XYZ file of N, CA and C in Angstrom:
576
model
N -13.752 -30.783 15.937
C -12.309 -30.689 16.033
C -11.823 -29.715 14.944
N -11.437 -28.815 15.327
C -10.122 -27.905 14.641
C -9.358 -28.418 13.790
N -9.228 -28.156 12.420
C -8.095 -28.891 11.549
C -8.014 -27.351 10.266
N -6.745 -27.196 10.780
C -5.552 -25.838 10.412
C -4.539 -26.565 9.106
N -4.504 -26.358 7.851
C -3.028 -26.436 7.151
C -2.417 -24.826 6.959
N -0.889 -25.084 7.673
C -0.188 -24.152 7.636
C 0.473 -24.705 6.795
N 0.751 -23.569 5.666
C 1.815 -24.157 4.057
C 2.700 -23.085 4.089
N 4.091 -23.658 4.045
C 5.306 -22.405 4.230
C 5.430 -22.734 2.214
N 4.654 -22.216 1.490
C 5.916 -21.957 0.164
C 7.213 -21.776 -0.369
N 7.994 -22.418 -1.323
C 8.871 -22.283 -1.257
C 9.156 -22.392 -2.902
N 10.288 -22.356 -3.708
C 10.162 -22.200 -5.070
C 9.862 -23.569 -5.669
N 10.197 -24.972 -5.179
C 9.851 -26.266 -5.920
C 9.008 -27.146 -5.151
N 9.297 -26.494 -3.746
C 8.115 -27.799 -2.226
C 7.150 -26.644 -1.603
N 6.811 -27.530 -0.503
C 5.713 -26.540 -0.218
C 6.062 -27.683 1.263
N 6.340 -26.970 2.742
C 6.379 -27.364 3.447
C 4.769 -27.437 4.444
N 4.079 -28.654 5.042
C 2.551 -28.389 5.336
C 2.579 -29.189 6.774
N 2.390 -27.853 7.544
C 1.426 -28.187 8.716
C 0.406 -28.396 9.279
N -0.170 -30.035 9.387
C -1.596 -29.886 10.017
C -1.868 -30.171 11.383
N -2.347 -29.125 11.738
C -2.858 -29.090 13.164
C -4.426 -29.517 13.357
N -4.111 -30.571 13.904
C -5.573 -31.467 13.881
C -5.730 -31.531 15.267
N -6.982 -30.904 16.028
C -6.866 -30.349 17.516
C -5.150 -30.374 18.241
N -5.293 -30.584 18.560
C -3.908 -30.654 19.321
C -2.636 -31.376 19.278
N -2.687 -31.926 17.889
C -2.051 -32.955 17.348
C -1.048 -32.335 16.202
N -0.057 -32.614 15.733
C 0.091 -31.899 14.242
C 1.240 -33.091 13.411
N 1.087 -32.766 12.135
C 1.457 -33.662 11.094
C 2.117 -33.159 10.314
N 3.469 -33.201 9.883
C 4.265 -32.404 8.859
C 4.841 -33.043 7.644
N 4.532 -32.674 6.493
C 5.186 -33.258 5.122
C 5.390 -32.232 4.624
N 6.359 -32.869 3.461
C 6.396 -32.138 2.516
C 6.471 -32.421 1.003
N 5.730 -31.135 0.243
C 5.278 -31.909 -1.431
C 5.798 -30.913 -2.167
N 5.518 -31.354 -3.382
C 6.574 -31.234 -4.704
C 5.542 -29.605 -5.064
N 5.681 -28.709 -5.531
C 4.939 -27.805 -5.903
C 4.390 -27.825 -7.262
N 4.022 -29.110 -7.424
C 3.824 -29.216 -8.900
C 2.533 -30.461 -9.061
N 1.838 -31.411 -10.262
C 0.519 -31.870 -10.292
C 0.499 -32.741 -8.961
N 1.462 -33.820 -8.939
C 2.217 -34.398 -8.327
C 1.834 -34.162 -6.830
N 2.580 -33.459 -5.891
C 2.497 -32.713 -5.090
C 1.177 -32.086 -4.504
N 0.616 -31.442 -4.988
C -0.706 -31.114 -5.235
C -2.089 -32.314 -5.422
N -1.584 -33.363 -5.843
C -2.572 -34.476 -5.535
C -2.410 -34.998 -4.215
N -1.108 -35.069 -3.600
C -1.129 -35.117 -2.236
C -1.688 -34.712 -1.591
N -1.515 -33.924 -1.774
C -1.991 -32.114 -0.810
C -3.625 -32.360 -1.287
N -4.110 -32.867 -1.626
C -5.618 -33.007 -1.865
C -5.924 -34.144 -1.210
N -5.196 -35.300 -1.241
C -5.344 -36.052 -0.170
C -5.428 -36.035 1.244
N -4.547 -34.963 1.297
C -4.686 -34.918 2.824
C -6.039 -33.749 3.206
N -6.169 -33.225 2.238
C -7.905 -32.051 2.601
C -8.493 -33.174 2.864
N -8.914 -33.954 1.871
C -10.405 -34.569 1.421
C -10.136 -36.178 2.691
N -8.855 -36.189 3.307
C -9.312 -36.934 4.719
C -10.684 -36.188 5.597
N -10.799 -34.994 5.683
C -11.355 -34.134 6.966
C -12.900 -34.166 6.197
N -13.625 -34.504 6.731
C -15.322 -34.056 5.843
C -15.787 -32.508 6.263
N -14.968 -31.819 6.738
C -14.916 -30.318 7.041
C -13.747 -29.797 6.266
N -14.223 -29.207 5.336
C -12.809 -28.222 5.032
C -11.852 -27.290 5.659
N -10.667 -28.039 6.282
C -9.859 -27.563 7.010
C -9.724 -25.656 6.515
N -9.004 -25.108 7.388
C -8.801 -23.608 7.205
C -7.232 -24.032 6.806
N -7.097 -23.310 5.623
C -5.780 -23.316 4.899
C -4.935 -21.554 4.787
N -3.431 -21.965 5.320
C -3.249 -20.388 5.714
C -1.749 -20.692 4.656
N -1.524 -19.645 4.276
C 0.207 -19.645 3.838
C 0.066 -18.171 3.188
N 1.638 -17.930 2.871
C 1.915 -16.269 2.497
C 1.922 -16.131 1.272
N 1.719 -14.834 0.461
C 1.851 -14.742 -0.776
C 3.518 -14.777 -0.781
N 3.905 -15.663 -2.240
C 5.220 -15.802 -2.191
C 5.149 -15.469 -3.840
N 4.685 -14.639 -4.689
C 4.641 -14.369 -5.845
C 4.460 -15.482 -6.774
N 4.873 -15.932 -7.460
C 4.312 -16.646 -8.596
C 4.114 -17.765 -7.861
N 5.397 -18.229 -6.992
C 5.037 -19.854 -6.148
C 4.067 -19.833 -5.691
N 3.848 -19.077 -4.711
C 2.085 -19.071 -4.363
C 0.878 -18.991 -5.230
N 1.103 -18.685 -6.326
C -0.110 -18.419 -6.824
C -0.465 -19.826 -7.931
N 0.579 -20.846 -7.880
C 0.150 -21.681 -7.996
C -0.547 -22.599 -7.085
N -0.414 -22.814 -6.055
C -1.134 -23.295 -4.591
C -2.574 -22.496 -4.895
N -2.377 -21.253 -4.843
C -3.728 -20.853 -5.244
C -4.568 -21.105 -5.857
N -4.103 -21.168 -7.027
C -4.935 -22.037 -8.075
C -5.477 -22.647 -7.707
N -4.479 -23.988 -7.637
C -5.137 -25.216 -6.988
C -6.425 -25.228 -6.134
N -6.035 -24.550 -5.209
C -7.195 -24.680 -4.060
C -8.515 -23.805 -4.902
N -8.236 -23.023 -5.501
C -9.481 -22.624 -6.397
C -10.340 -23.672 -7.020
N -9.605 -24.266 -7.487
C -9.714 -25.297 -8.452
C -10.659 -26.072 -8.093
N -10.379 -26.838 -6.722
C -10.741 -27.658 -6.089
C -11.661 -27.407 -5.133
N -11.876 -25.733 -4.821
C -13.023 -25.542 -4.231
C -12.708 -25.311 -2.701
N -11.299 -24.987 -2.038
C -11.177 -25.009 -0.903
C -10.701 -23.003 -0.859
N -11.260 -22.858 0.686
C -11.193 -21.729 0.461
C -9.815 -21.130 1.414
N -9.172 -20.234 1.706
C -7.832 -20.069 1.780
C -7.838 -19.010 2.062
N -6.327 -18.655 3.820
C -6.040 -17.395 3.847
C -4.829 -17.303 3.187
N -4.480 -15.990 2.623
C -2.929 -15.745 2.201
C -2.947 -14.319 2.784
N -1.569 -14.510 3.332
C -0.989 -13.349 4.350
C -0.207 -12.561 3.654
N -0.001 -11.423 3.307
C 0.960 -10.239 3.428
C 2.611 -11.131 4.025
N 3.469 -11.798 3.525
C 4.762 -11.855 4.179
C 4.939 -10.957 4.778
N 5.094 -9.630 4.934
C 5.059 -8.383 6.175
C 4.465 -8.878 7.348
N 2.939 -8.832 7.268
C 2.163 -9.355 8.167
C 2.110 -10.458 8.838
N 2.820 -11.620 8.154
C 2.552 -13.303 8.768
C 4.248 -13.043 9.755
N 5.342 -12.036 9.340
C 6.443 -11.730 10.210
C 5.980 -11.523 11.144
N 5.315 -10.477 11.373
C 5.732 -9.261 12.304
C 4.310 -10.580 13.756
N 3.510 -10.875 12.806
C 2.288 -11.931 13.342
C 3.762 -13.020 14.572
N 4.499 -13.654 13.137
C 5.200 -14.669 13.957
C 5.797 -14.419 14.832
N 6.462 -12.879 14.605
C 7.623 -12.525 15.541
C 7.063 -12.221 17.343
N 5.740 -12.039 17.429
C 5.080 -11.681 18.470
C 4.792 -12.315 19.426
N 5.894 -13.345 19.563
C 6.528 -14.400 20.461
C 6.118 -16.168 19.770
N 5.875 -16.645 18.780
C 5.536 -17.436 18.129
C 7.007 -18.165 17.527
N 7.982 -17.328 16.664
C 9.313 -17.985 16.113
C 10.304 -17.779 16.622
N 11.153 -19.049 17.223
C 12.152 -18.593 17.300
C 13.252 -18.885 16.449
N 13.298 -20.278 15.798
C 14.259 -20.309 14.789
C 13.474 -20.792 13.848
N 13.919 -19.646 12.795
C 13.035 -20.008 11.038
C 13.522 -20.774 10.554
N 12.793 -21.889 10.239
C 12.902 -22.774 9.055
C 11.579 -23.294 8.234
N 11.750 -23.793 6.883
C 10.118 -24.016 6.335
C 9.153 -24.879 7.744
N 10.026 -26.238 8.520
C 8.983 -26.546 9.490
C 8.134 -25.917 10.391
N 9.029 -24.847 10.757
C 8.494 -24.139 11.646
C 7.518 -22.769 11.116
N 7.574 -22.026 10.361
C 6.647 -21.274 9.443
C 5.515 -21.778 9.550
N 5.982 -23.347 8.558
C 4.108 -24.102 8.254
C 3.405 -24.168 9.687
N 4.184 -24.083 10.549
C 3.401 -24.523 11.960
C 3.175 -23.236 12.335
N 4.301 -22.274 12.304
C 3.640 -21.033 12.962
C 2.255 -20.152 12.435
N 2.219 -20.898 10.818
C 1.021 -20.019 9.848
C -0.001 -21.002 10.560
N 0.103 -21.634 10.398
C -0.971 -22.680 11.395
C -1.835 -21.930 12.724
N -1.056 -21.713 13.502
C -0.950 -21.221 14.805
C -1.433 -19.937 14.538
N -1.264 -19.334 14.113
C -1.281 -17.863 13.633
C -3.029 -17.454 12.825
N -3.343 -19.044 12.441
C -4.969 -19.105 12.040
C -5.525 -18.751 13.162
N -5.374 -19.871 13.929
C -5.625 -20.258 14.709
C -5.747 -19.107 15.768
N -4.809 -18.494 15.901
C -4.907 -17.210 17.285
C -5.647 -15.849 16.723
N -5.582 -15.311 15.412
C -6.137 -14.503 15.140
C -7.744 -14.702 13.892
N -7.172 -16.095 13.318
C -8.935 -16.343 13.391
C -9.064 -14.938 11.532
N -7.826 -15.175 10.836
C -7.996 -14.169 10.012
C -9.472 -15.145 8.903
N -9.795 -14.050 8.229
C -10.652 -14.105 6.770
C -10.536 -14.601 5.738
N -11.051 -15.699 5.417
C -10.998 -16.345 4.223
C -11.086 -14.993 2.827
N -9.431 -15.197 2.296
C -9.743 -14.633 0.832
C -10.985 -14.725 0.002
N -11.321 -13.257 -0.627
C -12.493 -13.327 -1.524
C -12.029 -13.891 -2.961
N -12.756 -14.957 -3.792
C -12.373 -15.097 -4.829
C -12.400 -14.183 -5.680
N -11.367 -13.719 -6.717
C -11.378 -12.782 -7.591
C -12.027 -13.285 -8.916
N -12.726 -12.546 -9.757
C -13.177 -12.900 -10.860
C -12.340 -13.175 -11.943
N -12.143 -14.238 -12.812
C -11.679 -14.393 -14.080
C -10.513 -13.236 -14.944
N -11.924 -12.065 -14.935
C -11.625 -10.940 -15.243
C -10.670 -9.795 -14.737
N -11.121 -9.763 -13.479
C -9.793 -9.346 -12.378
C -8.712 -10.291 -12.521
N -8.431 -11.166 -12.356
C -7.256 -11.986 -11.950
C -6.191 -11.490 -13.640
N -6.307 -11.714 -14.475
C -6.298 -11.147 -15.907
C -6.088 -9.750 -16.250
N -6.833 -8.732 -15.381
C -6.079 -7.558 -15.240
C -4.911 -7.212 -14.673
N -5.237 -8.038 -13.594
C -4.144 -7.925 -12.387
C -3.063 -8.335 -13.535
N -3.185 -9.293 -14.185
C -1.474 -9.697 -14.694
C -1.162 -9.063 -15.928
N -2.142 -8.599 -16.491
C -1.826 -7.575 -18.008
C -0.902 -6.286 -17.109
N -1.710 -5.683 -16.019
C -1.210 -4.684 -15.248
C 0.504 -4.645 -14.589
N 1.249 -6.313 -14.560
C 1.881 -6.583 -13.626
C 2.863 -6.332 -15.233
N 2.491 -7.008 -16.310
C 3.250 -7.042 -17.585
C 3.740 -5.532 -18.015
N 2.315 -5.059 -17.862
C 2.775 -3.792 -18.178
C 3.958 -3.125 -17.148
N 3.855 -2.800 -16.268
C 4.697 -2.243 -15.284
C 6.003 -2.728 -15.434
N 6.054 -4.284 -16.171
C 7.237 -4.921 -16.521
C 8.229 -4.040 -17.315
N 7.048 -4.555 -18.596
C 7.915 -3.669 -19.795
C 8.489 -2.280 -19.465
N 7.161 -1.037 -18.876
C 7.487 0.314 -18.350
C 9.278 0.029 -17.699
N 9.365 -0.502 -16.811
C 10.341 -0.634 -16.289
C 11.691 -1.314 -17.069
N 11.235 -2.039 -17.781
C 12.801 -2.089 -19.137
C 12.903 -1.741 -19.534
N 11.643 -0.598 -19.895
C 11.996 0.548 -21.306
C 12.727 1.698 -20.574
N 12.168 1.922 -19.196
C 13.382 3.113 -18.303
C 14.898 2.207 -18.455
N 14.849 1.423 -17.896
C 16.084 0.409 -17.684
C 17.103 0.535 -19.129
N 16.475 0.458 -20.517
C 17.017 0.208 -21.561
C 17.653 2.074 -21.872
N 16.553 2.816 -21.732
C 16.699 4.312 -21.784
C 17.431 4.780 -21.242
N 17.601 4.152 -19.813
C 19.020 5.045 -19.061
C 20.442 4.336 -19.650
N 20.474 2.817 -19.955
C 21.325 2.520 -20.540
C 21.951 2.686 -21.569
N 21.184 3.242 -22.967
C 21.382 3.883 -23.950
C 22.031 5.158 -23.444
N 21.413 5.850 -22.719
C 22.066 7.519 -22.284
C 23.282 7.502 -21.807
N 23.443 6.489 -20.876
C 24.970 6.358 -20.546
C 25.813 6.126 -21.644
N 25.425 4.726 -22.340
C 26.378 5.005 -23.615
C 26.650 5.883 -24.417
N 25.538 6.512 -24.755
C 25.766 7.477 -25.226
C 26.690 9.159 -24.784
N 26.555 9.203 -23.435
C 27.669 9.999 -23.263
C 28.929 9.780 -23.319
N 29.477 8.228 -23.020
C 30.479 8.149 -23.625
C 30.894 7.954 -24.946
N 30.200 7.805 -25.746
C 30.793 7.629 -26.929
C 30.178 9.135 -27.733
N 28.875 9.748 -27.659
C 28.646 10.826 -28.357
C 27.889 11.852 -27.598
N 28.423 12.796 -26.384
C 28.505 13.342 -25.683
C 27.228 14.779 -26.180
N 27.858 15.209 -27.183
C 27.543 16.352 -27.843
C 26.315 16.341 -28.532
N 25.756 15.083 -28.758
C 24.359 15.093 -29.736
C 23.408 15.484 -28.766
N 23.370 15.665 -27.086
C 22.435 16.282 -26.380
C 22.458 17.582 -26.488
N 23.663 18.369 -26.888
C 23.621 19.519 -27.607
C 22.821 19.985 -28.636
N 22.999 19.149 -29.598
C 22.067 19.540 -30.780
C 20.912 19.646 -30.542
N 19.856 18.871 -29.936
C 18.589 18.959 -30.122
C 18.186 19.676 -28.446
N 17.298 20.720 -28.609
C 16.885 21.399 -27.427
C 15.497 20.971 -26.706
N 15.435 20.013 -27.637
C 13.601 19.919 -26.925
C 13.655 18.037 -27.436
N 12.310 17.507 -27.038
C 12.187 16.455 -26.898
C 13.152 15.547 -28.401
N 13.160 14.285 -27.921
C 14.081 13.674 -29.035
C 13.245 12.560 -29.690
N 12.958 13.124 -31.092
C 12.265 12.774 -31.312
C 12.516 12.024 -32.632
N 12.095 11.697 -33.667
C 12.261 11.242 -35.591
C 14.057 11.202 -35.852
N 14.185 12.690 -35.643
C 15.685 13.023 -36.357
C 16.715 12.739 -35.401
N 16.313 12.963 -34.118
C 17.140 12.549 -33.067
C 17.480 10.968 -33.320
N 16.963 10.209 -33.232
C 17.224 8.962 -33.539
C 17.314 8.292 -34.403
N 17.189 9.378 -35.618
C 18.056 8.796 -37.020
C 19.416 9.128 -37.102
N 19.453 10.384 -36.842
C 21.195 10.342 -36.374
C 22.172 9.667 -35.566
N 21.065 9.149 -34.303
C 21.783 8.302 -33.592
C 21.872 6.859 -34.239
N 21.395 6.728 -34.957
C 20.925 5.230 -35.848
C 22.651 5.312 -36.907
N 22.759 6.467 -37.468
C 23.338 7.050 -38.431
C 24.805 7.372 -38.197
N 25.121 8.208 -36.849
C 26.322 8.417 -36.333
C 25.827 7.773 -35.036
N 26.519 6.982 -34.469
C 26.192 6.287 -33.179
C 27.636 6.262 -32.371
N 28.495 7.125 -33.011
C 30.161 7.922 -31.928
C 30.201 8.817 -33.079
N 30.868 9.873 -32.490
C 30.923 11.315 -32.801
C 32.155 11.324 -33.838
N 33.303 10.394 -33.834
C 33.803 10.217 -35.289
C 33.220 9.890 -36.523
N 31.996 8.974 -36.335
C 31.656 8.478 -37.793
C 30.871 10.191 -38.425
N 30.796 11.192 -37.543
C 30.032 12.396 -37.982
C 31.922 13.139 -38.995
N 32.851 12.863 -37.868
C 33.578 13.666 -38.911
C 34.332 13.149 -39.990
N 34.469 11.926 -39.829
C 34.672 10.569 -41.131
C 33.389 11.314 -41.771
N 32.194 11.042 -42.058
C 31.479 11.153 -43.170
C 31.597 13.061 -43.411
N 32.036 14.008 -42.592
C 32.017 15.560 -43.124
C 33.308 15.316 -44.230
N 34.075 14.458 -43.798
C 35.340 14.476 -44.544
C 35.023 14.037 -46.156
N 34.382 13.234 -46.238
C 34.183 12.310 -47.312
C 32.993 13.291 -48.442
N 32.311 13.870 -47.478
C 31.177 15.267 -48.706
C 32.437 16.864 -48.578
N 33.897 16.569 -48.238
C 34.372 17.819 -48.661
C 35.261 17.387 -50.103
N 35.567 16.353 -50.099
C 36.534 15.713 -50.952
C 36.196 16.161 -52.187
């Protein structure tokens, strides 16, 4: 007998469809230890390790992941692109988490996808130094364009001064005069 968990993720539950031959069973658990001991309860009914399907949903998912690492069960995770365009191909008609968990179910089930390869320790660890980095990259543009804007309104002209990259002195002046009055307040004060 066939036994499918379709898991719709979500940010605090985790909605779960099991399709046990032709039968199916729907709960839902807490996304947290809690929750997850459930959700182990209901594997370790089957003395076959059911095929477990749900979408990457970014961090929410990748706690489910864990888990099932953890515990030794092996797991598809879909592309959200892919588990759509999968459902939309006459499978959903009105979305809700019940219906997802059942359609990821179904969706094992008809195309029969590949159990994820486990990633190594080492990979999994790059992957997120890599994800950090791209973080920061992206606040330091974020912070940089925000500085520039301010800065044209309040000191327009200091992109004048310097012709090439901005570098030591550029940003001691801006440290120093940070609006284009405190430059002629302090010329005033060395003519006196």
């Amino acid at each position: 007998m066939q036994v499918t968990f379709g898991i719709d993720v979500s940010k605090s539950t985790s909605t779960i469809c099991e399709l046990i031959g032709e039968s199916k069973n729907e709960l839902t658990i807490t996304n947290d230890r809690p929750g997850f001991i459930q959700l182990l309860k209901e594997l370790s009914a089957f003395s076959k390790h059911p095929q477990i399907i749900f979408e990457a949903t970014g961090v929410y998912s990748r706690r489910l992941q864990a888990f099932l690492e953890d515990y030794g069960y092996e797991y598809v995770i879909l592309n959200p692109l892919k588990a759509k365009k999968e459902m939309d191909l006459g499978l959903r008609h009105n979305k809700t988490d019940k219906t997802d968990a059942y359609h990821l179910a179904l969706i094992q089930r008809l195309y029969h996808h590949p159990v994820n390869q486990l990633q190594s320790p080492t990979y999994k660890q790059l992957n997120s130094l890599s994800r950090f980095y791209d973080q920061l990259t992206s606040d330091l543009v974020m912070a940089k364009n925000r500085l520039h804007q301010i800065l044209q309104s309040t000191f327009p002209e200091i992109e004048a001064l310097f012709c090439s990259a901005k570098g030591k002195n550029y940003w001691q002046i801006i440290l120093r005069y940070p609006h284009c009055d405190l430059v002629e307040k302090d010329g005033k004060k060395h003519c006196l």
